[in-house]
Amino acid sequence: GAVVSQHPSWVICKSGTSVKIECRSLDFQATTMFWYRQFPKQSLMLMATSNEGSKATYEQGVEKDKFLINHASLTLSTLTVTSAHPEDSSFYICSARDRQGGEKLFFGSGTQLSVL
Amino acid sequence: QQQVKQSPQSLIVQKGGISIINCAYENTAFDYFPWYQQFPGKGPALLIAIRPDVSEKKEGRFTISFNKSAKQFSLHIMDSQPGDSATYFCAASRGTYKYIFGTGTRLKVLA
């Protein structure tokens, strides 16, 4: 099946630093990738939709200058949390849609971010 | 109209029993309804999905029942096992647009 690799799986950083999370589709080309944030025992909250070669579309209330998304190729999207603060601590998950797979979404394994 | 309501929030089932999770939607334009399973610290994994032209779909111990007129769909896990203990999310989408997720159901299967 389709595999989405997300890296790192966990990261601890100091307040004020930036953190980059990578999301790769390993065996398919993903024209669209999605980034989610998930708080403990809660559902997935869509942050932004990333299309290859174009600017990401952010959901209402998500700061685009804080959460920088780059989708430079058909297999890689990155989320950079800039000037991270403790309130940015969360579980971040990416998902990718196979350009030939219709509606199916395949998820990465998530990144637990802890900002001290 | 974009919401997907999921119930129950949590569920405890004895080993070998049937786990049933329900979802309801309002937007009749939705045409794809997947279920995802998520273990702690991991991303969601696709379990099974259905389209509105089918009333039921079965894959192994997992069955989706779909009621188009009631705008409801449910996941049935037959012969539930402790290894099924996880959080389950339903979702709905229209075409290749973004998914709308339910709030999740934490299932615990007792040994």
mmCIF file of N, CA, C and O in Angstrom, chain A residues 30-114:
data_model
loop_
_atom_site.group_PDB
_atom_site.id
_atom_site.type_symbol
_atom_site.label_atom_id
_atom_site.label_comp_id
_atom_site.label_asym_id
_atom_site.label_seq_id
_atom_site.Cartn_x
_atom_site.Cartn_y
_atom_site.Cartn_z
ATOM 1 N N ALA A 30 2.314 12.613 -4.885
ATOM 2 C CA ALA A 30 1.230 13.287 -4.171
ATOM 3 C C ALA A 30 1.125 14.730 -4.634
ATOM 4 O O ALA A 30 1.972 15.557 -4.317
ATOM 5 N N THR A 31 0.093 15.018 -5.387
ATOM 6 C CA THR A 31 -0.091 16.398 -5.805
ATOM 7 C C THR A 31 -0.623 17.247 -4.658
ATOM 8 O O THR A 31 -0.422 18.452 -4.633
ATOM 9 N N THR A 32 -1.293 16.619 -3.720
ATOM 10 C CA THR A 32 -1.869 17.345 -2.591
ATOM 11 C C THR A 32 -1.463 16.678 -1.284
ATOM 12 O O THR A 32 -1.568 15.460 -1.153
ATOM 13 N N MET A 33 -1.008 17.489 -0.365
ATOM 14 C CA MET A 33 -0.713 17.011 0.986
ATOM 15 C C MET A 33 -1.439 17.909 1.970
ATOM 16 O O MET A 33 -1.658 19.099 1.702
ATOM 17 N N PHE A 34 -1.811 17.332 3.089
ATOM 18 C CA PHE A 34 -2.532 18.060 4.128
ATOM 19 C C PHE A 34 -1.733 17.994 5.432
ATOM 20 O O PHE A 34 -1.110 16.981 5.736
ATOM 21 N N TRP A 35 -1.802 19.071 6.176
ATOM 22 C CA TRP A 35 -1.153 19.113 7.487
ATOM 23 C C TRP A 35 -2.214 19.307 8.561
ATOM 24 O O TRP A 35 -3.090 20.177 8.446
ATOM 25 N N TYR A 36 -2.109 18.469 9.603
ATOM 26 C CA TYR A 36 -3.065 18.503 10.706
ATOM 27 C C TYR A 36 -2.338 18.713 12.021
ATOM 28 O O TYR A 36 -1.167 18.393 12.172
ATOM 29 N N ARG A 37 -3.132 19.177 12.967
ATOM 30 C CA ARG A 37 -2.657 19.277 14.330
ATOM 31 C C ARG A 37 -3.650 18.501 15.183
ATOM 32 O O ARG A 37 -4.861 18.566 14.949
ATOM 33 N N GLN A 38 -3.127 17.760 16.151
ATOM 34 C CA GLN A 38 -4.013 16.968 16.988
ATOM 35 C C GLN A 38 -3.616 17.128 18.440
ATOM 36 O O GLN A 38 -2.471 16.849 18.825
ATOM 37 N N PHE A 39 -4.560 17.569 19.243
ATOM 38 C CA PHE A 39 -4.349 17.661 20.682
ATOM 39 C C PHE A 39 -4.766 16.335 21.316
ATOM 40 O O PHE A 39 -5.549 15.577 20.727
ATOM 41 N N PRO A 40 -4.248 16.064 22.524
ATOM 42 C CA PRO A 40 -4.545 14.773 23.163
ATOM 43 C C PRO A 40 -6.035 14.475 23.229
ATOM 44 O O PRO A 40 -6.836 15.324 23.614
ATOM 45 N N LYS A 41 -6.379 13.301 22.814
ATOM 46 C CA LYS A 41 -7.755 12.798 22.869
ATOM 47 C C LYS A 41 -8.724 13.652 22.060
ATOM 48 O O LYS A 41 -9.922 13.679 22.358
ATOM 49 N N GLN A 42 -8.230 14.320 21.049
ATOM 50 C CA GLN A 42 -9.102 15.115 20.192
ATOM 51 C C GLN A 42 -8.941 14.705 18.741
ATOM 52 O O GLN A 42 -8.070 13.913 18.388
ATOM 53 N N SER A 43 -9.811 15.248 17.913
ATOM 54 C CA SER A 43 -9.795 14.900 16.504
ATOM 55 C C SER A 43 -8.670 15.644 15.777
ATOM 56 O O SER A 43 -7.947 16.442 16.373
ATOM 57 N N LEU A 44 -8.543 15.362 14.517
ATOM 58 C CA LEU A 44 -7.532 16.019 13.707
ATOM 59 C C LEU A 44 -8.049 17.380 13.258
ATOM 60 O O LEU A 44 -9.167 17.482 12.728
ATOM 61 N N MET A 45 -7.249 18.390 13.427
ATOM 62 C CA MET A 45 -7.630 19.726 13.000
ATOM 63 C C MET A 45 -6.795 20.089 11.772
ATOM 64 O O MET A 45 -5.577 20.175 11.846
ATOM 65 N N LEU A 46 -7.461 20.276 10.660
ATOM 66 C CA LEU A 46 -6.751 20.616 9.435
ATOM 67 C C LEU A 46 -6.140 22.003 9.551
ATOM 68 O O LEU A 46 -6.829 22.966 9.903
ATOM 69 N N MET A 47 -4.847 22.080 9.264
ATOM 70 C CA MET A 47 -4.167 23.369 9.323
ATOM 71 C C MET A 47 -4.068 23.990 7.927
ATOM 72 O O MET A 47 -4.331 25.182 7.756
ATOM 73 N N ALA A 48 -3.682 23.169 6.951
ATOM 74 C CA ALA A 48 -3.457 23.719 5.619
ATOM 75 C C ALA A 48 -3.432 22.613 4.586
ATOM 76 O O ALA A 48 -3.182 21.451 4.892
ATOM 77 N N THR A 49 -3.722 23.031 3.366
ATOM 78 C CA THR A 49 -3.654 22.142 2.206
ATOM 79 C C THR A 49 -2.503 22.602 1.339
ATOM 80 O O THR A 49 -2.389 23.795 1.013
ATOM 81 N N SER A 50 -1.670 21.651 0.977
ATOM 82 C CA SER A 50 -0.456 21.976 0.239
ATOM 83 C C SER A 50 -0.501 21.322 -1.144
ATOM 84 O O SER A 50 -0.643 20.116 -1.251
ATOM 85 N N ASN A 51 -0.412 22.131 -2.167
ATOM 86 C CA ASN A 51 -0.392 21.617 -3.533
ATOM 87 C C ASN A 51 0.985 21.820 -4.135
ATOM 88 O O ASN A 51 1.569 22.901 -3.984
ATOM 89 N N GLU A 52 1.479 20.825 -4.817
ATOM 90 C CA GLU A 52 2.813 20.872 -5.394
ATOM 91 C C GLU A 52 2.984 22.067 -6.320
ATOM 92 O O GLU A 52 2.159 22.277 -7.220
ATOM 93 N N GLY A 53 4.010 22.851 -6.032
ATOM 94 C CA GLY A 53 4.340 23.976 -6.896
ATOM 95 C C GLY A 53 3.532 25.230 -6.673
ATOM 96 O O GLY A 53 3.701 26.209 -7.401
ATOM 97 N N SER A 54 2.661 25.228 -5.689
ATOM 98 C CA SER A 54 1.878 26.445 -5.433
ATOM 99 C C SER A 54 1.825 26.720 -3.937
ATOM 100 O O SER A 54 2.230 25.892 -3.121
ATOM 101 N N LYS A 55 1.319 27.893 -3.610
ATOM 102 C CA LYS A 55 1.248 28.268 -2.204
ATOM 103 C C LYS A 55 0.201 27.430 -1.472
ATOM 104 O O LYS A 55 -0.831 27.064 -2.038
ATOM 105 N N ALA A 56 0.478 27.186 -0.198
ATOM 106 C CA ALA A 56 -0.463 26.420 0.612
ATOM 107 C C ALA A 56 -1.713 27.243 0.917
ATOM 108 O O ALA A 56 -1.659 28.479 0.967
ATOM 109 N N THR A 57 -2.805 26.555 1.106
ATOM 110 C CA THR A 57 -4.056 27.178 1.518
ATOM 111 C C THR A 57 -4.267 26.893 2.989
ATOM 112 O O THR A 57 -4.367 25.725 3.384
ATOM 113 N N TYR A 58 -4.333 27.946 3.793
ATOM 114 C CA TYR A 58 -4.434 27.773 5.234
ATOM 115 C C TYR A 58 -5.889 27.851 5.693
ATOM 116 O O TYR A 58 -6.687 28.619 5.156
ATOM 117 N N GLU A 59 -6.198 27.074 6.707
ATOM 118 C CA GLU A 59 -7.527 27.123 7.301
ATOM 119 C C GLU A 59 -7.650 28.393 8.158
ATOM 120 O O GLU A 59 -6.642 28.973 8.609
ATOM 121 N N GLN A 60 -8.858 28.788 8.361
ATOM 122 C CA GLN A 60 -9.123 29.989 9.146
ATOM 123 C C GLN A 60 -8.526 29.846 10.544
ATOM 124 O O GLN A 60 -8.692 28.819 11.198
ATOM 125 N N GLY A 61 -7.830 30.878 10.970
ATOM 126 C CA GLY A 61 -7.254 30.879 12.308
ATOM 127 C C GLY A 61 -5.841 30.337 12.380
ATOM 128 O O GLY A 61 -5.215 30.411 13.445
ATOM 129 N N VAL A 62 -5.326 29.796 11.297
ATOM 130 C CA VAL A 62 -3.961 29.268 11.277
ATOM 131 C C VAL A 62 -3.028 30.341 10.731
ATOM 132 O O VAL A 62 -3.242 30.849 9.630
ATOM 133 N N GLU A 63 -2.002 30.672 11.490
ATOM 134 C CA GLU A 63 -1.076 31.737 11.095
ATOM 135 C C GLU A 63 -0.112 31.214 10.035
ATOM 136 O O GLU A 63 0.762 30.389 10.328
ATOM 137 N N LYS A 64 -0.209 31.711 8.840
ATOM 138 C CA LYS A 64 0.648 31.225 7.762
ATOM 139 C C LYS A 64 2.099 31.647 7.937
ATOM 140 O O LYS A 64 3.006 30.977 7.433
ATOM 141 N N ASP A 65 2.340 32.744 8.655
ATOM 142 C CA ASP A 65 3.719 33.168 8.876
ATOM 143 C C ASP A 65 4.389 32.347 9.971
ATOM 144 O O ASP A 65 5.614 32.330 10.079
ATOM 145 N N LYS A 66 3.570 31.681 10.781
ATOM 146 C CA LYS A 66 4.118 30.875 11.849
ATOM 147 C C LYS A 66 4.316 29.429 11.381
ATOM 148 O O LYS A 66 5.286 28.787 11.745
ATOM 149 N N PHE A 67 3.404 28.969 10.587
ATOM 150 C CA PHE A 67 3.457 27.592 10.092
ATOM 151 C C PHE A 67 3.712 27.645 8.580
ATOM 152 O O PHE A 67 2.794 27.721 7.768
ATOM 153 N N LEU A 68 4.990 27.602 8.233
ATOM 154 C CA LEU A 68 5.390 27.708 6.834
ATOM 155 C C LEU A 68 5.342 26.342 6.172
ATOM 156 O O LEU A 68 5.941 25.391 6.652
ATOM 157 N N ILE A 69 4.640 26.281 5.058
ATOM 158 C CA ILE A 69 4.512 25.011 4.340
ATOM 159 C C ILE A 69 5.097 25.154 2.953
ATOM 160 O O ILE A 69 4.812 26.103 2.233
ATOM 161 N N ASN A 70 5.926 24.177 2.607
ATOM 162 C CA ASN A 70 6.544 24.139 1.284
ATOM 163 C C ASN A 70 6.311 22.774 0.661
ATOM 164 O O ASN A 70 6.529 21.748 1.285
ATOM 165 N N HIS A 71 5.841 22.778 -0.573
ATOM 166 C CA HIS A 71 5.569 21.521 -1.280
ATOM 167 C C HIS A 71 6.312 21.585 -2.603
ATOM 168 O O HIS A 71 5.719 21.809 -3.657
ATOM 169 N N ALA A 72 7.619 21.408 -2.510
ATOM 170 C CA ALA A 72 8.495 21.671 -3.648
ATOM 171 C C ALA A 72 8.495 20.566 -4.692
ATOM 172 O O ALA A 72 8.878 20.800 -5.841
ATOM 173 N N SER A 73 8.091 19.362 -4.309
ATOM 174 C CA SER A 73 8.099 18.275 -5.282
ATOM 175 C C SER A 73 6.872 17.405 -5.075
ATOM 176 O O SER A 73 6.117 17.605 -4.127
ATOM 177 N N LEU A 74 6.674 16.462 -5.968
ATOM 178 C CA LEU A 74 5.508 15.592 -5.888
ATOM 179 C C LEU A 74 5.609 14.566 -4.774
ATOM 180 O O LEU A 74 4.656 13.818 -4.538
ATOM 181 N N THR A 75 6.742 14.520 -4.075
ATOM 182 C CA THR A 75 6.894 13.539 -3.016
ATOM 183 C C THR A 75 7.293 14.146 -1.672
ATOM 184 O O THR A 75 7.496 13.417 -0.697
ATOM 185 N N LEU A 76 7.402 15.456 -1.605
ATOM 186 C CA LEU A 76 7.880 16.057 -0.361
ATOM 187 C C LEU A 76 7.146 17.346 -0.030
ATOM 188 O O LEU A 76 7.030 18.247 -0.860
ATOM 189 N N SER A 77 6.663 17.409 1.202
ATOM 190 C CA SER A 77 6.123 18.651 1.740
ATOM 191 C C SER A 77 6.742 18.859 3.111
ATOM 192 O O SER A 77 7.004 17.888 3.838
ATOM 193 N N THR A 78 7.012 20.111 3.455
ATOM 194 C CA THR A 78 7.588 20.390 4.765
ATOM 195 C C THR A 78 6.746 21.423 5.501
ATOM 196 O O THR A 78 6.157 22.316 4.889
ATOM 197 N N LEU A 79 6.697 21.256 6.798
ATOM 198 C CA LEU A 79 6.038 22.211 7.691
ATOM 199 C C LEU A 79 7.100 22.746 8.632
ATOM 200 O O LEU A 79 7.773 21.974 9.314
ATOM 201 N N THR A 80 7.274 24.051 8.634
ATOM 202 C CA THR A 80 8.224 24.686 9.543
ATOM 203 C C THR A 80 7.460 25.511 10.558
ATOM 204 O O THR A 80 6.711 26.418 10.181
ATOM 205 N N VAL A 81 7.641 25.166 11.807
ATOM 206 C CA VAL A 81 7.058 25.953 12.890
ATOM 207 C C VAL A 81 8.101 26.992 13.283
ATOM 208 O O VAL A 81 9.161 26.663 13.813
ATOM 209 N N THR A 82 7.815 28.246 12.983
ATOM 210 C CA THR A 82 8.796 29.291 13.215
ATOM 211 C C THR A 82 8.604 29.905 14.596
ATOM 212 O O THR A 82 7.485 30.030 15.096
ATOM 213 N N SER A 83 9.721 30.267 15.216
ATOM 214 C CA SER A 83 9.697 30.893 16.537
ATOM 215 C C SER A 83 8.709 30.166 17.453
ATOM 216 O O SER A 83 7.722 30.747 17.931
ATOM 217 N N ALA A 84 8.992 28.895 17.638
ATOM 218 C CA ALA A 84 8.061 28.051 18.392
ATOM 219 C C ALA A 84 7.919 28.495 19.845
ATOM 220 O O ALA A 84 8.887 28.951 20.472
ATOM 221 N N HIS A 85 6.711 28.356 20.350
ATOM 222 C CA HIS A 85 6.422 28.651 21.749
ATOM 223 C C HIS A 85 5.738 27.442 22.380
ATOM 224 O O HIS A 85 5.223 26.567 21.661
ATOM 225 N N PRO A 86 5.712 27.368 23.699
ATOM 226 C CA PRO A 86 5.116 26.195 24.354
ATOM 227 C C PRO A 86 3.707 25.865 23.877
ATOM 228 O O PRO A 86 3.341 24.690 23.806
ATOM 229 N N GLU A 87 2.931 26.875 23.525
ATOM 230 C CA GLU A 87 1.568 26.605 23.059
ATOM 231 C C GLU A 87 1.520 25.941 21.688
ATOM 232 O O GLU A 87 0.448 25.470 21.262
ATOM 233 N N ASP A 88 2.667 25.880 21.006
ATOM 234 C CA ASP A 88 2.740 25.178 19.725
ATOM 235 C C ASP A 88 2.985 23.689 19.922
ATOM 236 O O ASP A 88 2.940 22.918 18.953
ATOM 237 N N SER A 89 3.253 23.303 21.152
ATOM 238 C CA SER A 89 3.467 21.881 21.449
ATOM 239 C C SER A 89 2.215 21.093 21.079
ATOM 240 O O SER A 89 1.108 21.428 21.506
ATOM 241 N N SER A 90 2.408 20.074 20.278
ATOM 242 C CA SER A 90 1.255 19.313 19.783
ATOM 243 C C SER A 90 1.748 18.136 18.957
ATOM 244 O O SER A 90 2.945 17.958 18.749
ATOM 245 N N PHE A 91 0.807 17.344 18.498
ATOM 246 C CA PHE A 91 1.090 16.244 17.583
ATOM 247 C C PHE A 91 0.713 16.725 16.190
ATOM 248 O O PHE A 91 -0.433 17.118 15.960
ATOM 249 N N TYR A 92 1.670 16.727 15.289
ATOM 250 C CA TYR A 92 1.430 17.199 13.921
ATOM 251 C C TYR A 92 1.462 15.993 12.975
ATOM 252 O O TYR A 92 2.363 15.160 13.049
ATOM 253 N N ILE A 93 0.476 15.938 12.098
ATOM 254 C CA ILE A 93 0.359 14.794 11.187
ATOM 255 C C ILE A 93 0.172 15.313 9.766
ATOM 256 O O ILE A 93 -0.564 16.271 9.547
ATOM 257 N N CYS A 94 0.839 14.655 8.833
ATOM 258 C CA CYS A 94 0.628 14.992 7.431
ATOM 259 C C CYS A 94 -0.135 13.857 6.758
ATOM 260 O O CYS A 94 -0.147 12.719 7.247
ATOM 261 N N SER A 95 -0.773 14.179 5.671
ATOM 262 C CA SER A 95 -1.392 13.144 4.854
ATOM 263 C C SER A 95 -1.199 13.513 3.393
ATOM 264 O O SER A 95 -0.967 14.680 3.058
ATOM 265 N N ALA A 96 -1.261 12.517 2.538
ATOM 266 C CA ALA A 96 -1.028 12.743 1.119
ATOM 267 C C ALA A 96 -2.079 12.015 0.303
ATOM 268 O O ALA A 96 -2.545 10.930 0.669
ATOM 269 N N ARG A 97 -2.411 12.645 -0.792
ATOM 270 C CA ARG A 97 -3.365 12.034 -1.713
ATOM 271 C C ARG A 97 -2.622 11.621 -2.972
ATOM 272 O O ARG A 97 -1.953 12.446 -3.607
ATOM 273 N N ASP A 98 -2.747 10.358 -3.315
ATOM 274 C CA ASP A 98 -2.118 9.833 -4.526
ATOM 275 C C ASP A 98 -2.773 10.479 -5.750
ATOM 276 O O ASP A 98 -3.986 10.448 -5.871
ATOM 277 N N ARG A 99 -1.984 11.021 -6.614
ATOM 278 C CA ARG A 99 -2.563 11.705 -7.776
ATOM 279 C C ARG A 99 -3.373 10.760 -8.648
ATOM 280 O O ARG A 99 -4.220 11.182 -9.410
ATOM 281 N N GLN A 100 -3.127 9.455 -8.498
ATOM 282 C CA GLN A 100 -3.888 8.478 -9.268
ATOM 283 C C GLN A 100 -4.843 7.675 -8.394
ATOM 284 O O GLN A 100 -5.466 6.724 -8.865
ATOM 285 N N GLY A 101 -4.966 8.062 -7.148
ATOM 286 C CA GLY A 101 -5.738 7.244 -6.223
ATOM 287 C C GLY A 101 -7.065 7.819 -5.804
ATOM 288 O O GLY A 101 -7.675 7.314 -4.874
ATOM 289 N N GLY A 102 -7.502 8.878 -6.422
ATOM 290 C CA GLY A 102 -8.803 9.406 -6.085
ATOM 291 C C GLY A 102 -8.876 10.006 -4.700
ATOM 292 O O GLY A 102 -8.043 10.805 -4.310
ATOM 293 N N GLU A 103 -9.885 9.565 -3.942
ATOM 294 C CA GLU A 103 -10.161 10.223 -2.676
ATOM 295 C C GLU A 103 -9.313 9.729 -1.511
ATOM 296 O O GLU A 103 -9.256 10.375 -0.471
ATOM 297 N N LYS A 104 -8.641 8.626 -1.633
ATOM 298 C CA LYS A 104 -7.939 8.051 -0.492
ATOM 299 C C LYS A 104 -6.834 8.956 0.032
ATOM 300 O O LYS A 104 -6.086 9.536 -0.747
ATOM 301 N N LEU A 105 -6.778 9.069 1.359
ATOM 302 C CA LEU A 105 -5.710 9.814 2.020
ATOM 303 C C LEU A 105 -4.853 8.845 2.812
ATOM 304 O O LEU A 105 -5.378 7.984 3.514
ATOM 305 N N PHE A 106 -3.548 9.023 2.708
ATOM 306 C CA PHE A 106 -2.617 8.191 3.460
ATOM 307 C C PHE A 106 -1.860 9.088 4.429
ATOM 308 O O PHE A 106 -1.363 10.146 4.044
ATOM 309 N N PHE A 107 -1.788 8.644 5.673
ATOM 310 C CA PHE A 107 -1.238 9.486 6.718
ATOM 311 C C PHE A 107 0.180 9.084 7.098
ATOM 312 O O PHE A 107 0.557 7.907 7.054
ATOM 313 N N GLY A 108 0.941 10.101 7.493
ATOM 314 C CA GLY A 108 2.235 9.844 8.095
ATOM 315 C C GLY A 108 2.040 9.397 9.533
ATOM 316 O O GLY A 108 0.921 9.370 10.048
ATOM 317 N N SER A 109 3.141 9.063 10.188
ATOM 318 C CA SER A 109 3.058 8.522 11.546
ATOM 319 C C SER A 109 3.035 9.615 12.607
ATOM 320 O O SER A 109 2.914 9.315 13.794
ATOM 321 N N GLY A 110 3.131 10.876 12.174
ATOM 322 C CA GLY A 110 3.001 11.973 13.118
ATOM 323 C C GLY A 110 4.321 12.412 13.741
ATOM 324 O O GLY A 110 5.291 11.667 13.785
ATOM 325 N N THR A 111 4.317 13.648 14.193
ATOM 326 C CA THR A 111 5.472 14.238 14.876
ATOM 327 C C THR A 111 5.000 14.883 16.165
ATOM 328 O O THR A 111 4.133 15.761 16.137
ATOM 329 N N GLN A 112 5.542 14.434 17.273
ATOM 330 C CA GLN A 112 5.220 15.039 18.559
ATOM 331 C C GLN A 112 6.214 16.160 18.821
ATOM 332 O O GLN A 112 7.415 15.923 18.963
ATOM 333 N N LEU A 113 5.735 17.374 18.862
ATOM 334 C CA LEU A 113 6.576 18.550 19.100
ATOM 335 C C LEU A 113 6.378 19.031 20.529
ATOM 336 O O LEU A 113 5.242 19.269 20.958
ATOM 337 N N SER A 114 7.481 19.153 21.238
ATOM 338 C CA SER A 114 7.454 19.702 22.592
ATOM 339 C C SER A 114 8.357 20.919 22.629
ATOM 340 O O SER A 114 9.555 20.818 22.324
#
